[in-house]
């Protein structure tokens, strides 16, 4: 799949919503917006967009991570599609010993780095499956899961659905939203 060739407009949030979250959410919402065919639906969706961004700001405002953990999360966001993304790679990028980083991350964030990466990968997978209409096997490969079976297992762990069930459920709900 190819990324956008033009940069999205600059968005400034006073409470440090990550650019990745802001742009990804904006891109998804623009794609959804293109499907609406009435002014009423566009107005309704505008309210949903404002709510979503306000919610992102609120969540970010309530997070109180150290600079090291914030930097660690930024490295993970930036390299989520990289094959070598793992504890050693991340620790090297942030300049900390891997064991120390692992303990600090779990203490502050409440999950292991591996769990954080997997949750983010599943978030990305959902976007690729729904908004970019990518085949499950391609999404699994793109996000560097060992195989499609492992991808399905991890996907189900975090969504309670298989990727195929997730796609079918999304299509079902989209149909009834009149899109």
Short mmCIF file of N, CA and C in Angstrom, two decimals, residues 25-176:
data_model
loop_
_atom_site.label_atom_id
_atom_site.label_comp_id
_atom_site.label_asym_id
_atom_site.label_seq_id
_atom_site.Cartn_x
_atom_site.Cartn_y
_atom_site.Cartn_z
N UNK A 25 -6.14 9.40 13.07
CA UNK A 25 -7.56 9.58 13.30
C UNK A 25 -8.16 10.51 12.25
N UNK A 26 -7.45 11.59 11.93
CA UNK A 26 -7.93 12.51 10.90
C UNK A 26 -8.08 11.84 9.56
N UNK A 27 -7.08 11.04 9.17
CA UNK A 27 -7.14 10.33 7.88
C UNK A 27 -8.33 9.38 7.83
N UNK A 28 -8.53 8.64 8.90
CA UNK A 28 -9.65 7.70 8.95
C UNK A 28 -10.97 8.44 8.84
N UNK A 29 -11.09 9.53 9.56
CA UNK A 29 -12.35 10.27 9.55
C UNK A 29 -12.62 10.91 8.19
N UNK A 30 -11.59 11.37 7.53
CA UNK A 30 -11.77 11.93 6.18
C UNK A 30 -12.28 10.86 5.24
N UNK A 31 -11.72 9.66 5.34
CA UNK A 31 -12.17 8.57 4.48
C UNK A 31 -13.63 8.23 4.76
N UNK A 32 -14.01 8.22 6.04
CA UNK A 32 -15.40 7.95 6.37
C UNK A 32 -16.30 9.07 5.85
N UNK A 33 -15.86 10.30 6.00
CA UNK A 33 -16.64 11.46 5.58
C UNK A 33 -16.97 11.40 4.09
N UNK A 34 -16.04 10.90 3.30
CA UNK A 34 -16.26 10.82 1.85
C UNK A 34 -17.42 9.91 1.48
N UNK A 35 -17.84 9.05 2.40
CA UNK A 35 -18.93 8.12 2.13
C UNK A 35 -20.31 8.73 2.36
N UNK A 36 -20.38 9.84 3.09
CA UNK A 36 -21.68 10.42 3.41
C UNK A 36 -22.25 11.16 2.20
N UNK A 37 -23.58 11.10 2.09
CA UNK A 37 -24.22 11.70 0.93
C UNK A 37 -25.28 12.74 1.27
N UNK A 38 -25.41 13.10 2.57
CA UNK A 38 -26.36 14.15 2.94
C UNK A 38 -25.69 15.14 3.89
N UNK A 39 -26.19 16.35 3.91
CA UNK A 39 -25.66 17.39 4.80
C UNK A 39 -25.87 16.98 6.26
N UNK A 40 -27.00 16.36 6.58
CA UNK A 40 -27.29 15.95 7.94
C UNK A 40 -26.24 14.97 8.46
N UNK A 41 -25.87 14.02 7.60
CA UNK A 41 -24.85 13.05 8.01
C UNK A 41 -23.49 13.73 8.21
N UNK A 42 -23.17 14.69 7.38
CA UNK A 42 -21.91 15.42 7.51
C UNK A 42 -21.89 16.21 8.81
N UNK A 43 -22.98 16.87 9.13
CA UNK A 43 -23.07 17.64 10.37
C UNK A 43 -22.95 16.71 11.58
N UNK A 44 -23.67 15.59 11.55
CA UNK A 44 -23.58 14.62 12.63
C UNK A 44 -22.14 14.13 12.78
N UNK A 45 -21.49 13.85 11.66
CA UNK A 45 -20.13 13.32 11.70
C UNK A 45 -19.15 14.37 12.22
N UNK A 46 -19.39 15.63 11.90
CA UNK A 46 -18.53 16.70 12.41
C UNK A 46 -18.51 16.69 13.94
N UNK A 47 -19.68 16.46 14.53
CA UNK A 47 -19.76 16.37 15.99
C UNK A 47 -18.98 15.17 16.51
N UNK A 48 -19.03 14.07 15.78
CA UNK A 48 -18.29 12.87 16.18
C UNK A 48 -16.78 13.13 16.13
N UNK A 49 -16.34 13.86 15.11
CA UNK A 49 -14.93 14.19 14.97
C UNK A 49 -14.47 15.05 16.16
N UNK A 50 -15.23 16.05 16.49
CA UNK A 50 -14.88 16.92 17.62
C UNK A 50 -14.83 16.12 18.91
N UNK A 51 -15.78 15.23 19.08
CA UNK A 51 -15.80 14.40 20.29
C UNK A 51 -14.55 13.51 20.34
N UNK A 52 -14.21 12.90 19.22
CA UNK A 52 -13.05 12.00 19.17
C UNK A 52 -11.76 12.74 19.51
N UNK A 53 -11.56 13.90 18.92
CA UNK A 53 -10.33 14.66 19.20
C UNK A 53 -10.33 15.18 20.64
N UNK A 54 -11.47 15.61 21.15
CA UNK A 54 -11.54 16.05 22.54
C UNK A 54 -11.22 14.89 23.49
N UNK A 55 -11.70 13.72 23.14
CA UNK A 55 -11.41 12.53 23.94
C UNK A 55 -9.92 12.20 23.91
N UNK A 56 -9.30 12.31 22.74
CA UNK A 56 -7.85 12.07 22.63
C UNK A 56 -7.07 13.05 23.50
N UNK A 57 -7.46 14.30 23.47
CA UNK A 57 -6.78 15.32 24.29
C UNK A 57 -6.95 14.99 25.77
N UNK A 58 -8.16 14.60 26.16
CA UNK A 58 -8.44 14.27 27.56
C UNK A 58 -7.60 13.07 28.02
N UNK A 59 -7.54 12.05 27.21
CA UNK A 59 -6.75 10.87 27.56
C UNK A 59 -5.28 11.25 27.70
N UNK A 60 -4.78 12.03 26.76
CA UNK A 60 -3.38 12.44 26.79
C UNK A 60 -3.10 13.31 28.01
N UNK A 61 -4.03 14.19 28.32
CA UNK A 61 -3.87 15.08 29.47
C UNK A 61 -3.75 14.29 30.77
N UNK A 62 -4.48 13.20 30.86
CA UNK A 62 -4.49 12.41 32.09
C UNK A 62 -3.33 11.43 32.20
N UNK A 63 -2.57 11.26 31.12
CA UNK A 63 -1.39 10.39 31.17
C UNK A 63 -0.23 11.18 31.76
N UNK A 64 0.44 10.57 32.68
CA UNK A 64 1.56 11.25 33.31
C UNK A 64 2.78 10.33 33.26
N UNK A 65 3.39 10.22 32.11
CA UNK A 65 4.56 9.37 31.96
C UNK A 65 5.82 10.21 31.99
N UNK A 66 6.90 9.57 32.42
CA UNK A 66 8.19 10.25 32.42
C UNK A 66 8.62 10.51 30.98
N UNK A 67 9.58 11.38 30.83
CA UNK A 67 10.10 11.70 29.49
C UNK A 67 10.66 10.46 28.82
N UNK A 68 11.32 9.60 29.58
CA UNK A 68 11.90 8.37 29.00
C UNK A 68 10.82 7.45 28.43
N UNK A 69 9.71 7.34 29.14
CA UNK A 69 8.63 6.47 28.66
C UNK A 69 7.92 7.11 27.48
N UNK A 70 7.74 8.41 27.52
CA UNK A 70 7.15 9.12 26.38
C UNK A 70 8.03 8.93 25.15
N UNK A 71 9.33 9.06 25.30
CA UNK A 71 10.26 8.84 24.20
C UNK A 71 10.18 7.39 23.70
N UNK A 72 10.08 6.45 24.62
CA UNK A 72 9.95 5.04 24.25
C UNK A 72 8.70 4.82 23.41
N UNK A 73 7.59 5.41 23.82
CA UNK A 73 6.35 5.27 23.07
C UNK A 73 6.48 5.91 21.69
N UNK A 74 7.16 7.03 21.59
CA UNK A 74 7.36 7.68 20.30
C UNK A 74 8.18 6.79 19.37
N UNK A 75 9.21 6.12 19.91
CA UNK A 75 10.02 5.20 19.10
C UNK A 75 9.14 4.06 18.59
N UNK A 76 8.29 3.53 19.46
CA UNK A 76 7.41 2.43 19.06
C UNK A 76 6.45 2.88 17.96
N UNK A 77 5.82 4.05 18.13
CA UNK A 77 4.91 4.56 17.10
C UNK A 77 5.64 4.74 15.77
N UNK A 78 6.83 5.29 15.83
CA UNK A 78 7.59 5.58 14.61
C UNK A 78 8.02 4.31 13.88
N UNK A 79 8.29 3.25 14.62
CA UNK A 79 8.86 2.03 14.03
C UNK A 79 7.91 0.83 14.07
N UNK A 80 6.62 1.07 14.22
CA UNK A 80 5.66 -0.02 14.38
C UNK A 80 5.66 -1.00 13.20
N UNK A 81 6.04 -0.54 12.02
CA UNK A 81 6.07 -1.43 10.86
C UNK A 81 7.45 -2.05 10.62
N UNK A 82 8.42 -1.75 11.47
CA UNK A 82 9.79 -2.26 11.27
C UNK A 82 9.92 -3.69 11.78
N UNK A 83 10.65 -4.49 11.05
CA UNK A 83 10.87 -5.88 11.40
C UNK A 83 11.63 -6.03 12.71
N UNK A 84 12.60 -5.15 12.95
CA UNK A 84 13.46 -5.30 14.13
C UNK A 84 12.91 -4.60 15.38
N UNK A 85 11.66 -4.18 15.38
CA UNK A 85 11.08 -3.53 16.55
C UNK A 85 10.97 -4.53 17.70
N UNK A 86 11.69 -4.28 18.73
CA UNK A 86 11.69 -5.13 19.92
C UNK A 86 12.41 -4.42 21.04
N UNK A 87 12.49 -5.05 22.18
CA UNK A 87 13.07 -4.43 23.36
C UNK A 87 14.50 -3.94 23.13
N UNK A 88 15.36 -4.77 22.54
CA UNK A 88 16.75 -4.36 22.32
C UNK A 88 16.84 -3.16 21.40
N UNK A 89 16.07 -3.16 20.33
CA UNK A 89 16.05 -2.05 19.38
C UNK A 89 15.61 -0.76 20.07
N UNK A 90 14.50 -0.86 20.83
CA UNK A 90 13.94 0.32 21.49
C UNK A 90 14.91 0.84 22.55
N UNK A 91 15.47 -0.06 23.36
CA UNK A 91 16.40 0.35 24.42
C UNK A 91 17.60 1.07 23.81
N UNK A 92 18.08 0.58 22.68
CA UNK A 92 19.20 1.23 22.00
C UNK A 92 18.82 2.63 21.54
N UNK A 93 17.62 2.77 21.00
CA UNK A 93 17.16 4.07 20.50
C UNK A 93 17.00 5.11 21.62
N UNK A 94 16.55 4.67 22.80
CA UNK A 94 16.33 5.62 23.90
C UNK A 94 17.52 5.71 24.85
N UNK A 95 18.53 4.87 24.60
CA UNK A 95 19.76 4.94 25.40
C UNK A 95 19.66 4.38 26.80
N UNK A 96 18.86 3.34 26.98
CA UNK A 96 18.72 2.71 28.28
C UNK A 96 19.01 1.22 28.16
N UNK A 97 19.41 0.61 29.27
CA UNK A 97 19.61 -0.84 29.30
C UNK A 97 18.25 -1.50 29.14
N UNK A 98 18.18 -2.58 28.38
CA UNK A 98 16.88 -3.18 28.06
C UNK A 98 16.11 -3.65 29.30
N UNK A 99 16.78 -4.23 30.28
CA UNK A 99 16.10 -4.70 31.49
C UNK A 99 15.53 -3.52 32.29
N UNK A 100 16.31 -2.45 32.40
CA UNK A 100 15.85 -1.26 33.11
C UNK A 100 14.64 -0.64 32.40
N UNK A 101 14.73 -0.52 31.08
CA UNK A 101 13.63 0.04 30.30
C UNK A 101 12.38 -0.81 30.46
N UNK A 102 12.54 -2.11 30.39
CA UNK A 102 11.41 -3.02 30.51
C UNK A 102 10.69 -2.85 31.85
N UNK A 103 11.46 -2.79 32.92
CA UNK A 103 10.87 -2.62 34.26
C UNK A 103 10.21 -1.25 34.41
N UNK A 104 10.89 -0.21 33.94
CA UNK A 104 10.35 1.16 34.03
C UNK A 104 9.06 1.29 33.24
N UNK A 105 9.04 0.73 32.03
CA UNK A 105 7.86 0.81 31.17
C UNK A 105 6.67 0.13 31.84
N UNK A 106 6.89 -1.07 32.33
CA UNK A 106 5.80 -1.82 32.97
C UNK A 106 5.29 -1.08 34.21
N UNK A 107 6.21 -0.51 34.97
CA UNK A 107 5.83 0.22 36.19
C UNK A 107 4.97 1.45 35.86
N UNK A 108 5.37 2.21 34.85
CA UNK A 108 4.65 3.45 34.52
C UNK A 108 3.39 3.22 33.67
N UNK A 109 3.49 2.35 32.69
CA UNK A 109 2.39 2.19 31.73
C UNK A 109 1.41 1.10 32.18
N UNK A 110 1.91 0.13 32.93
CA UNK A 110 1.03 -0.93 33.43
C UNK A 110 0.95 -2.15 32.54
N UNK A 111 1.66 -2.13 31.42
CA UNK A 111 1.76 -3.29 30.53
C UNK A 111 3.21 -3.42 30.09
N UNK A 112 3.55 -4.58 29.59
CA UNK A 112 4.90 -4.78 29.08
C UNK A 112 5.05 -4.06 27.74
N UNK A 113 6.28 -3.85 27.34
CA UNK A 113 6.53 -3.24 26.03
C UNK A 113 5.95 -4.12 24.93
N UNK A 114 6.09 -5.41 25.07
CA UNK A 114 5.54 -6.35 24.08
C UNK A 114 4.02 -6.21 23.96
N UNK A 115 3.33 -6.12 25.09
CA UNK A 115 1.88 -5.94 25.06
C UNK A 115 1.51 -4.60 24.41
N UNK A 116 2.26 -3.57 24.74
CA UNK A 116 2.01 -2.25 24.17
C UNK A 116 2.17 -2.29 22.65
N UNK A 117 3.23 -2.94 22.19
CA UNK A 117 3.48 -3.07 20.75
C UNK A 117 2.34 -3.86 20.09
N UNK A 118 1.96 -4.97 20.70
CA UNK A 118 0.89 -5.78 20.11
C UNK A 118 -0.43 -5.02 20.05
N UNK A 119 -0.77 -4.28 21.09
CA UNK A 119 -2.00 -3.47 21.07
C UNK A 119 -1.95 -2.45 19.95
N UNK A 120 -0.80 -1.81 19.80
CA UNK A 120 -0.65 -0.82 18.73
C UNK A 120 -0.72 -1.49 17.36
N UNK A 121 -0.10 -2.64 17.22
CA UNK A 121 -0.17 -3.36 15.94
C UNK A 121 -1.61 -3.74 15.60
N UNK A 122 -2.38 -4.14 16.58
CA UNK A 122 -3.78 -4.50 16.32
C UNK A 122 -4.58 -3.25 15.96
N UNK A 123 -4.28 -2.14 16.59
CA UNK A 123 -4.92 -0.87 16.22
C UNK A 123 -4.60 -0.54 14.76
N UNK A 124 -3.35 -0.69 14.36
CA UNK A 124 -2.95 -0.45 12.97
C UNK A 124 -3.61 -1.46 12.04
N UNK A 125 -3.67 -2.71 12.47
CA UNK A 125 -4.27 -3.77 11.65
C UNK A 125 -5.73 -3.44 11.35
N UNK A 126 -6.46 -2.97 12.34
CA UNK A 126 -7.86 -2.62 12.13
C UNK A 126 -8.00 -1.53 11.07
N UNK A 127 -7.12 -0.56 11.10
CA UNK A 127 -7.15 0.50 10.08
C UNK A 127 -6.87 -0.08 8.70
N UNK A 128 -5.85 -0.92 8.61
CA UNK A 128 -5.48 -1.50 7.31
C UNK A 128 -6.60 -2.38 6.75
N UNK A 129 -7.25 -3.13 7.62
CA UNK A 129 -8.31 -4.03 7.18
C UNK A 129 -9.55 -3.27 6.72
N UNK A 130 -9.93 -2.25 7.46
CA UNK A 130 -11.18 -1.54 7.19
C UNK A 130 -11.00 -0.40 6.21
N UNK A 131 -10.06 0.48 6.49
CA UNK A 131 -9.97 1.71 5.70
C UNK A 131 -9.10 1.58 4.46
N UNK A 132 -8.20 0.61 4.46
CA UNK A 132 -7.37 0.41 3.28
C UNK A 132 -7.71 -0.90 2.57
N UNK A 133 -8.68 -1.64 3.14
CA UNK A 133 -9.21 -2.85 2.52
C UNK A 133 -8.11 -3.86 2.15
N UNK A 134 -7.14 -4.03 3.04
CA UNK A 134 -6.03 -4.94 2.79
C UNK A 134 -6.40 -6.36 3.20
N UNK A 135 -5.93 -7.36 2.46
CA UNK A 135 -6.19 -8.76 2.84
C UNK A 135 -5.53 -9.08 4.19
N UNK A 136 -6.11 -10.00 4.93
CA UNK A 136 -5.61 -10.38 6.25
C UNK A 136 -4.15 -10.82 6.16
N UNK A 137 -3.81 -11.61 5.16
CA UNK A 137 -2.43 -12.10 5.04
C UNK A 137 -1.45 -10.95 4.83
N UNK A 138 -1.84 -9.96 4.05
CA UNK A 138 -0.98 -8.80 3.81
C UNK A 138 -0.79 -7.98 5.08
N UNK A 139 -1.87 -7.80 5.84
CA UNK A 139 -1.78 -7.05 7.10
C UNK A 139 -0.85 -7.77 8.07
N UNK A 140 -1.01 -9.08 8.15
CA UNK A 140 -0.15 -9.89 9.02
C UNK A 140 1.32 -9.72 8.65
N UNK A 141 1.61 -9.78 7.37
CA UNK A 141 2.99 -9.61 6.89
C UNK A 141 3.49 -8.18 7.10
N UNK A 142 2.66 -7.20 6.79
CA UNK A 142 3.04 -5.80 6.92
C UNK A 142 3.43 -5.45 8.35
N UNK A 143 2.70 -6.03 9.31
CA UNK A 143 2.98 -5.76 10.72
C UNK A 143 3.96 -6.75 11.35
N UNK A 144 4.56 -7.58 10.50
CA UNK A 144 5.64 -8.48 10.91
C UNK A 144 5.26 -9.51 11.98
N UNK A 145 4.07 -10.06 11.86
CA UNK A 145 3.72 -11.20 12.70
C UNK A 145 4.39 -12.43 12.10
N UNK A 146 4.71 -13.41 12.93
CA UNK A 146 5.45 -14.58 12.43
C UNK A 146 4.66 -15.32 11.35
N UNK A 147 3.35 -15.38 11.51
CA UNK A 147 2.49 -15.97 10.48
C UNK A 147 1.06 -15.51 10.73
N UNK A 148 0.19 -15.85 9.81
CA UNK A 148 -1.20 -15.39 9.89
C UNK A 148 -1.92 -15.98 11.10
N UNK A 149 -1.58 -17.19 11.47
CA UNK A 149 -2.20 -17.83 12.64
C UNK A 149 -1.86 -17.05 13.92
N UNK A 150 -0.61 -16.67 14.05
CA UNK A 150 -0.20 -15.88 15.22
C UNK A 150 -0.89 -14.52 15.22
N UNK A 151 -0.97 -13.90 14.06
CA UNK A 151 -1.67 -12.62 13.92
C UNK A 151 -3.12 -12.76 14.38
N UNK A 152 -3.80 -13.80 13.93
CA UNK A 152 -5.20 -14.02 14.29
C UNK A 152 -5.35 -14.22 15.78
N UNK A 153 -4.43 -14.96 16.38
CA UNK A 153 -4.47 -15.20 17.83
C UNK A 153 -4.31 -13.89 18.61
N UNK A 154 -3.35 -13.07 18.22
CA UNK A 154 -3.13 -11.79 18.89
C UNK A 154 -4.30 -10.85 18.65
N UNK A 155 -4.80 -10.81 17.42
CA UNK A 155 -5.95 -9.96 17.08
C UNK A 155 -7.14 -10.32 17.96
N UNK A 156 -7.41 -11.61 18.08
CA UNK A 156 -8.56 -12.06 18.87
C UNK A 156 -8.36 -11.76 20.36
N UNK A 157 -7.12 -11.83 20.83
CA UNK A 157 -6.83 -11.52 22.24
C UNK A 157 -7.27 -10.09 22.59
N UNK A 158 -7.04 -9.16 21.68
CA UNK A 158 -7.33 -7.75 21.97
C UNK A 158 -8.69 -7.27 21.48
N UNK A 159 -9.34 -8.00 20.59
CA UNK A 159 -10.63 -7.55 20.06
C UNK A 159 -11.78 -8.52 20.33
N UNK A 160 -11.46 -9.72 20.80
CA UNK A 160 -12.42 -10.80 21.00
C UNK A 160 -13.05 -11.26 19.69
N UNK A 161 -12.45 -10.88 18.57
CA UNK A 161 -12.91 -11.30 17.25
C UNK A 161 -11.71 -11.72 16.42
N UNK A 162 -11.94 -12.61 15.47
CA UNK A 162 -10.89 -12.88 14.49
C UNK A 162 -10.87 -11.72 13.50
N UNK A 163 -9.82 -11.55 12.74
CA UNK A 163 -9.82 -10.48 11.74
C UNK A 163 -11.01 -10.58 10.78
N UNK A 164 -11.34 -11.79 10.36
CA UNK A 164 -12.46 -11.97 9.44
C UNK A 164 -13.78 -11.55 10.10
N UNK A 165 -13.98 -11.94 11.35
CA UNK A 165 -15.20 -11.54 12.07
C UNK A 165 -15.25 -10.02 12.23
N UNK A 166 -14.09 -9.41 12.50
CA UNK A 166 -14.02 -7.96 12.65
C UNK A 166 -14.45 -7.26 11.37
N UNK A 167 -13.95 -7.72 10.24
CA UNK A 167 -14.31 -7.12 8.94
C UNK A 167 -15.81 -7.28 8.70
N UNK A 168 -16.33 -8.48 8.93
CA UNK A 168 -17.75 -8.73 8.71
C UNK A 168 -18.62 -7.87 9.62
N UNK A 169 -18.20 -7.73 10.89
CA UNK A 169 -18.96 -6.90 11.83
C UNK A 169 -18.94 -5.44 11.39
N UNK A 170 -17.79 -4.95 10.92
CA UNK A 170 -17.70 -3.57 10.47
C UNK A 170 -18.61 -3.34 9.27
N UNK A 171 -18.58 -4.26 8.31
CA UNK A 171 -19.43 -4.13 7.12
C UNK A 171 -20.90 -4.15 7.50
N UNK A 172 -21.26 -5.00 8.45
CA UNK A 172 -22.64 -5.10 8.91
C UNK A 172 -23.09 -3.78 9.52
N UNK A 173 -22.29 -3.23 10.42
CA UNK A 173 -22.64 -1.95 11.06
C UNK A 173 -22.62 -0.79 10.07
N UNK A 174 -21.71 -0.81 9.12
CA UNK A 174 -21.67 0.24 8.11
C UNK A 174 -22.92 0.22 7.26
N UNK A 175 -23.38 -0.98 6.93
CA UNK A 175 -24.59 -1.11 6.12
C UNK A 175 -25.77 -0.47 6.83
N UNK A 176 -25.89 -0.70 8.14
CA UNK A 176 -27.04 -0.18 8.87
C UNK A 176 -26.89 1.29 9.24
#
